[in-house]
Amino acid sequence: MTLFQKIIDREIPAKIVYEDDDVLAFLDISQQTPGHTLVIPKKATASVLTAPEETIAVVNIQAAKIAKSLIDALGASGANLLSNAGEVAGQTVFHYHVHIIPRYEEDELKLDIKEHSSTIDEVYETIKEVF
Ligand code: AMP
């Protein structure tokens, strides 16, 4: 059982900001910026890559609404909404979740990605027939 299932089951405490039949939203313990919130489905699935479409829909619809309310309540200027899928992408809790990270002028939060050697043409050649 994941940590987030324990939060759903009220076995461990969390600062819950929104709940309905399908999703739960609570403040991320790390607070990358003030108001950093996680939105999770009540029906467990490992990540966005394993989630049924209905789950992805409901989580993202609520995440967008919660993001707007957080921005208004906290005086933020925007937000990053993102979901890490897989350990290599930084996922540490394997229960699908969307991070809402409110952004403030000059908060200096950075996503650092190292350079790589693939060109855009090479990437396009590989994926263009996939979809
Ligand atoms: P990820 O790295 O995308 O899997 O995100 C997992 C997030 O869960 C991290 O940002 C953690 O700070 C957060 N987290 C871990 N434990 C707790 C907890 N007990 N309550 C709230 N957030 C948590």
PDB file of C-alpha atoms and ligand atoms in Angstrom:
ATOM      1  CA  MET A   1       0.000   0.000   0.000  1.00  0.00           C
ATOM      2  CA  THR A   2       1.351   3.439  -0.923  1.00  0.00           C
ATOM      3  CA  LEU A   3       1.653   6.423   1.369  1.00  0.00           C
ATOM      4  CA  PHE A   4      -1.112   8.170  -0.552  1.00  0.00           C
ATOM      5  CA  GLN A   5      -3.533   5.272   0.012  1.00  0.00           C
ATOM      6  CA  LYS A   6      -2.864   5.742   3.716  1.00  0.00           C
ATOM      7  CA  ILE A   7      -3.752   9.426   3.372  1.00  0.00           C
ATOM      8  CA  ILE A   8      -7.004   8.484   1.590  1.00  0.00           C
ATOM      9  CA  ASP A   9      -7.758   6.000   4.380  1.00  0.00           C
ATOM     10  CA  ARG A  10      -6.906   8.613   7.046  1.00  0.00           C
ATOM     11  CA  GLU A  11      -4.194   6.367   8.443  1.00  0.00           C
ATOM     12  CA  ILE A  12      -1.689   9.198   8.194  1.00  0.00           C
ATOM     13  CA  PRO A  13      -2.533  12.890   8.466  1.00  0.00           C
ATOM     14  CA  ALA A  14      -2.493  15.402   5.623  1.00  0.00           C
ATOM     15  CA  LYS A  15      -3.657  18.944   5.070  1.00  0.00           C
ATOM     16  CA  ILE A  16      -6.615  18.106   2.845  1.00  0.00           C
ATOM     17  CA  VAL A  17      -7.838  20.998   0.702  1.00  0.00           C
ATOM     18  CA  TYR A  18     -10.455  19.269  -1.470  1.00  0.00           C
ATOM     19  CA  GLU A  19     -12.247  15.941  -1.580  1.00  0.00           C
ATOM     20  CA  ASP A  20     -15.037  14.365  -3.606  1.00  0.00           C
ATOM     21  CA  ASP A  21     -16.007  10.801  -4.581  1.00  0.00           C
ATOM     22  CA  ASP A  22     -13.187  10.517  -7.124  1.00  0.00           C
ATOM     23  CA  VAL A  23     -10.242  12.628  -5.973  1.00  0.00           C
ATOM     24  CA  LEU A  24      -8.408  13.930  -2.941  1.00  0.00           C
ATOM     25  CA  ALA A  25      -6.177  17.025  -2.875  1.00  0.00           C
ATOM     26  CA  PHE A  26      -3.769  17.872  -0.089  1.00  0.00           C
ATOM     27  CA  LEU A  27      -0.742  20.052   0.519  1.00  0.00           C
ATOM     28  CA  ASP A  28       2.577  18.496  -0.519  1.00  0.00           C
ATOM     29  CA  ILE A  29       4.746  18.099   2.543  1.00  0.00           C
ATOM     30  CA  SER A  30       7.733  19.601   0.656  1.00  0.00           C
ATOM     31  CA  GLN A  31       5.990  22.904  -0.354  1.00  0.00           C
ATOM     32  CA  GLN A  32       8.260  23.665  -3.345  1.00  0.00           C
ATOM     33  CA  THR A  33       6.406  26.982  -3.384  1.00  0.00           C
ATOM     34  CA  PRO A  34       3.649  28.097  -0.985  1.00  0.00           C
ATOM     35  CA  GLY A  35       0.478  26.179  -1.796  1.00  0.00           C
ATOM     36  CA  HIS A  36       2.168  23.218  -3.521  1.00  0.00           C
ATOM     37  CA  THR A  37      -0.675  20.692  -3.704  1.00  0.00           C
ATOM     38  CA  LEU A  38      -1.119  17.121  -4.904  1.00  0.00           C
ATOM     39  CA  VAL A  39      -4.287  15.872  -6.578  1.00  0.00           C
ATOM     40  CA  ILE A  40      -4.741  12.093  -6.534  1.00  0.00           C
ATOM     41  CA  PRO A  41      -7.448   9.687  -7.685  1.00  0.00           C
ATOM     42  CA  LYS A  42      -9.107   7.642  -4.968  1.00  0.00           C
ATOM     43  CA  LYS A  43      -8.877   4.604  -7.234  1.00  0.00           C
ATOM     44  CA  ALA A  44      -5.182   3.687  -7.064  1.00  0.00           C
ATOM     45  CA  THR A  45      -3.067   3.350 -10.205  1.00  0.00           C
ATOM     46  CA  ALA A  46       0.699   3.780 -10.469  1.00  0.00           C
ATOM     47  CA  SER A  47       0.959   6.822 -12.722  1.00  0.00           C
ATOM     48  CA  VAL A  48      -0.568   8.718 -15.630  1.00  0.00           C
ATOM     49  CA  LEU A  49       0.862   5.961 -17.850  1.00  0.00           C
ATOM     50  CA  THR A  50      -1.289   3.276 -16.219  1.00  0.00           C
ATOM     51  CA  ALA A  51      -4.382   5.334 -15.372  1.00  0.00           C
ATOM     52  CA  PRO A  52      -7.669   4.796 -17.243  1.00  0.00           C
ATOM     53  CA  GLU A  53      -8.771   7.797 -19.323  1.00  0.00           C
ATOM     54  CA  GLU A  54     -11.657   8.615 -16.955  1.00  0.00           C
ATOM     55  CA  THR A  55      -9.203   8.846 -14.072  1.00  0.00           C
ATOM     56  CA  ILE A  56      -6.858  11.123 -16.008  1.00  0.00           C
ATOM     57  CA  ALA A  57      -9.831  13.295 -16.939  1.00  0.00           C
ATOM     58  CA  VAL A  58     -11.251  13.688 -13.463  1.00  0.00           C
ATOM     59  CA  VAL A  59      -7.869  14.313 -11.830  1.00  0.00           C
ATOM     60  CA  ASN A  60      -6.925  16.987 -14.361  1.00  0.00           C
ATOM     61  CA  ILE A  61     -10.322  18.690 -14.332  1.00  0.00           C
ATOM     62  CA  GLN A  62     -10.139  19.029 -10.560  1.00  0.00           C
ATOM     63  CA  ALA A  63      -6.438  19.999 -10.666  1.00  0.00           C
ATOM     64  CA  ALA A  64      -7.234  22.908 -12.985  1.00  0.00           C
ATOM     65  CA  LYS A  65     -10.052  24.120 -10.712  1.00  0.00           C
ATOM     66  CA  ILE A  66      -7.954  23.783  -7.573  1.00  0.00           C
ATOM     67  CA  ALA A  67      -5.036  25.568  -9.269  1.00  0.00           C
ATOM     68  CA  LYS A  68      -7.254  28.575 -10.053  1.00  0.00           C
ATOM     69  CA  SER A  69      -8.512  28.734  -6.475  1.00  0.00           C
ATOM     70  CA  LEU A  70      -4.988  28.435  -5.052  1.00  0.00           C
ATOM     71  CA  ILE A  71      -3.701  31.181  -7.330  1.00  0.00           C
ATOM     72  CA  ASP A  72      -6.509  33.499  -6.231  1.00  0.00           C
ATOM     73  CA  ALA A  73      -6.223  32.648  -2.543  1.00  0.00           C
ATOM     74  CA  LEU A  74      -2.442  32.949  -2.363  1.00  0.00           C
ATOM     75  CA  GLY A  75      -1.840  35.810  -4.781  1.00  0.00           C
ATOM     76  CA  ALA A  76       0.252  33.676  -7.143  1.00  0.00           C
ATOM     77  CA  SER A  77       0.763  34.661 -10.787  1.00  0.00           C
ATOM     78  CA  GLY A  78       0.478  31.205 -12.392  1.00  0.00           C
ATOM     79  CA  ALA A  79       1.194  27.560 -11.682  1.00  0.00           C
ATOM     80  CA  ASN A  80       2.983  24.492 -12.961  1.00  0.00           C
ATOM     81  CA  LEU A  81       0.765  21.421 -13.211  1.00  0.00           C
ATOM     82  CA  LEU A  82       2.842  18.308 -13.709  1.00  0.00           C
ATOM     83  CA  SER A  83       2.910  14.591 -13.166  1.00  0.00           C
ATOM     84  CA  ASN A  84       6.076  12.530 -12.773  1.00  0.00           C
ATOM     85  CA  ALA A  85       5.737   9.082 -14.340  1.00  0.00           C
ATOM     86  CA  GLY A  86       8.427   6.554 -13.453  1.00  0.00           C
ATOM     87  CA  GLU A  87      11.450   6.639 -11.202  1.00  0.00           C
ATOM     88  CA  VAL A  88      13.609   8.148 -13.952  1.00  0.00           C
ATOM     89  CA  ALA A  89      11.166  11.075 -14.101  1.00  0.00           C
ATOM     90  CA  GLY A  90      11.478  11.684 -10.385  1.00  0.00           C
ATOM     91  CA  GLN A  91       8.394   9.773  -9.272  1.00  0.00           C
ATOM     92  CA  THR A  92       8.779   8.608  -5.680  1.00  0.00           C
ATOM     93  CA  VAL A  93       5.201   7.685  -4.752  1.00  0.00           C
ATOM     94  CA  PHE A  94       3.628   5.207  -7.165  1.00  0.00           C
ATOM     95  CA  HIS A  95       0.046   6.369  -6.871  1.00  0.00           C
ATOM     96  CA  TYR A  96      -0.835   8.688  -9.770  1.00  0.00           C
ATOM     97  CA  HIS A  97      -0.760  12.342  -8.761  1.00  0.00           C
ATOM     98  CA  VAL A  98      -0.683  15.786 -10.318  1.00  0.00           C
ATOM     99  CA  HIS A  99       1.467  18.423  -8.652  1.00  0.00           C
ATOM    100  CA  ILE A 100       0.063  21.940  -8.572  1.00  0.00           C
ATOM    101  CA  ILE A 101       2.956  24.300  -7.914  1.00  0.00           C
ATOM    102  CA  PRO A 102       1.752  27.893  -7.645  1.00  0.00           C
ATOM    103  CA  ARG A 103       4.274  30.311  -9.151  1.00  0.00           C
ATOM    104  CA  TYR A 104       5.162  33.708  -7.806  1.00  0.00           C
ATOM    105  CA  GLU A 105       7.104  36.521  -9.432  1.00  0.00           C
ATOM    106  CA  GLU A 106      10.819  35.822  -8.909  1.00  0.00           C
ATOM    107  CA  ASP A 107      10.332  32.592  -6.940  1.00  0.00           C
ATOM    108  CA  GLU A 108      13.393  31.185  -8.760  1.00  0.00           C
ATOM    109  CA  LEU A 109      12.091  27.609  -8.918  1.00  0.00           C
ATOM    110  CA  LYS A 110      13.921  25.899 -11.811  1.00  0.00           C
ATOM    111  CA  LEU A 111      13.547  22.614 -13.640  1.00  0.00           C
ATOM    112  CA  ASP A 112      17.129  21.722 -14.586  1.00  0.00           C
ATOM    113  CA  ILE A 113      17.517  19.368 -17.518  1.00  0.00           C
ATOM    114  CA  LYS A 114      21.008  18.425 -18.749  1.00  0.00           C
ATOM    115  CA  GLU A 115      21.887  18.772 -22.400  1.00  0.00           C
ATOM    116  CA  HIS A 116      21.567  15.746 -24.697  1.00  0.00           C
ATOM    117  CA  SER A 117      22.876  14.875 -28.156  1.00  0.00           C
ATOM    118  CA  SER A 118      19.657  14.046 -30.061  1.00  0.00           C
ATOM    119  CA  THR A 119      18.608  16.531 -32.699  1.00  0.00           C
ATOM    120  CA  ILE A 120      14.976  17.435 -33.247  1.00  0.00           C
ATOM    121  CA  ASP A 121      15.181  15.802 -36.716  1.00  0.00           C
ATOM    122  CA  GLU A 122      16.392  12.474 -35.279  1.00  0.00           C
ATOM    123  CA  VAL A 123      13.659  12.454 -32.680  1.00  0.00           C
ATOM    124  CA  TYR A 124      10.997  13.266 -35.257  1.00  0.00           C
ATOM    125  CA  GLU A 125      12.202  10.460 -37.586  1.00  0.00           C
ATOM    126  CA  THR A 126      11.804   7.981 -34.724  1.00  0.00           C
ATOM    127  CA  ILE A 127       8.348   8.991 -33.574  1.00  0.00           C
ATOM    128  CA  LYS A 128       6.528  10.386 -36.598  1.00  0.00           C
ATOM    129  CA  GLU A 129       4.834   7.069 -37.493  1.00  0.00           C
ATOM    130  CA  VAL A 130       3.960   6.173 -33.917  1.00  0.00           C
ATOM    131  CA  PHE A 131       0.788   8.176 -33.511  1.00  0.00           C
TER     132      PHE A 131
HETATM  133  P1  AMP B   1       6.675  12.489  -6.848  1.00  0.00           P
HETATM  134  O1  AMP B   1       8.148  12.698  -6.571  1.00  0.00           O
HETATM  135  O2  AMP B   1       6.198  13.129  -8.105  1.00  0.00           O
HETATM  136  O3  AMP B   1       6.309  11.023  -6.741  1.00  0.00           O
HETATM  137  O4  AMP B   1       5.918  13.272  -5.692  1.00  0.00           O
HETATM  138  C1  AMP B   1       5.680  12.740  -4.442  1.00  0.00           C
HETATM  139  C2  AMP B   1       5.432  13.912  -3.546  1.00  0.00           C
HETATM  140  O5  AMP B   1       4.844  13.439  -2.359  1.00  0.00           O
HETATM  141  C3  AMP B   1       6.696  14.678  -3.134  1.00  0.00           C
HETATM  142  O6  AMP B   1       6.620  16.019  -3.622  1.00  0.00           O
HETATM  143  C4  AMP B   1       6.673  14.615  -1.616  1.00  0.00           C
HETATM  144  O7  AMP B   1       7.075  15.819  -1.003  1.00  0.00           O
HETATM  145  C5  AMP B   1       5.215  14.318  -1.328  1.00  0.00           C
HETATM  146  N1  AMP B   1       4.971  13.657  -0.066  1.00  0.00           N
HETATM  147  C6  AMP B   1       5.660  12.618   0.479  1.00  0.00           C
HETATM  148  N2  AMP B   1       5.120  12.269   1.660  1.00  0.00           N
HETATM  149  C7  AMP B   1       4.070  13.107   1.874  1.00  0.00           C
HETATM  150  C8  AMP B   1       3.115  13.253   2.919  1.00  0.00           C
HETATM  151  N3  AMP B   1       3.111  12.466   4.004  1.00  0.00           N
HETATM  152  N4  AMP B   1       2.193  14.228   2.818  1.00  0.00           N
HETATM  153  C9  AMP B   1       2.174  15.034   1.734  1.00  0.00           C
HETATM  154  N5  AMP B   1       3.040  14.936   0.715  1.00  0.00           N
HETATM  155  C10 AMP B   1       3.974  13.990   0.776  1.00  0.00           C
END
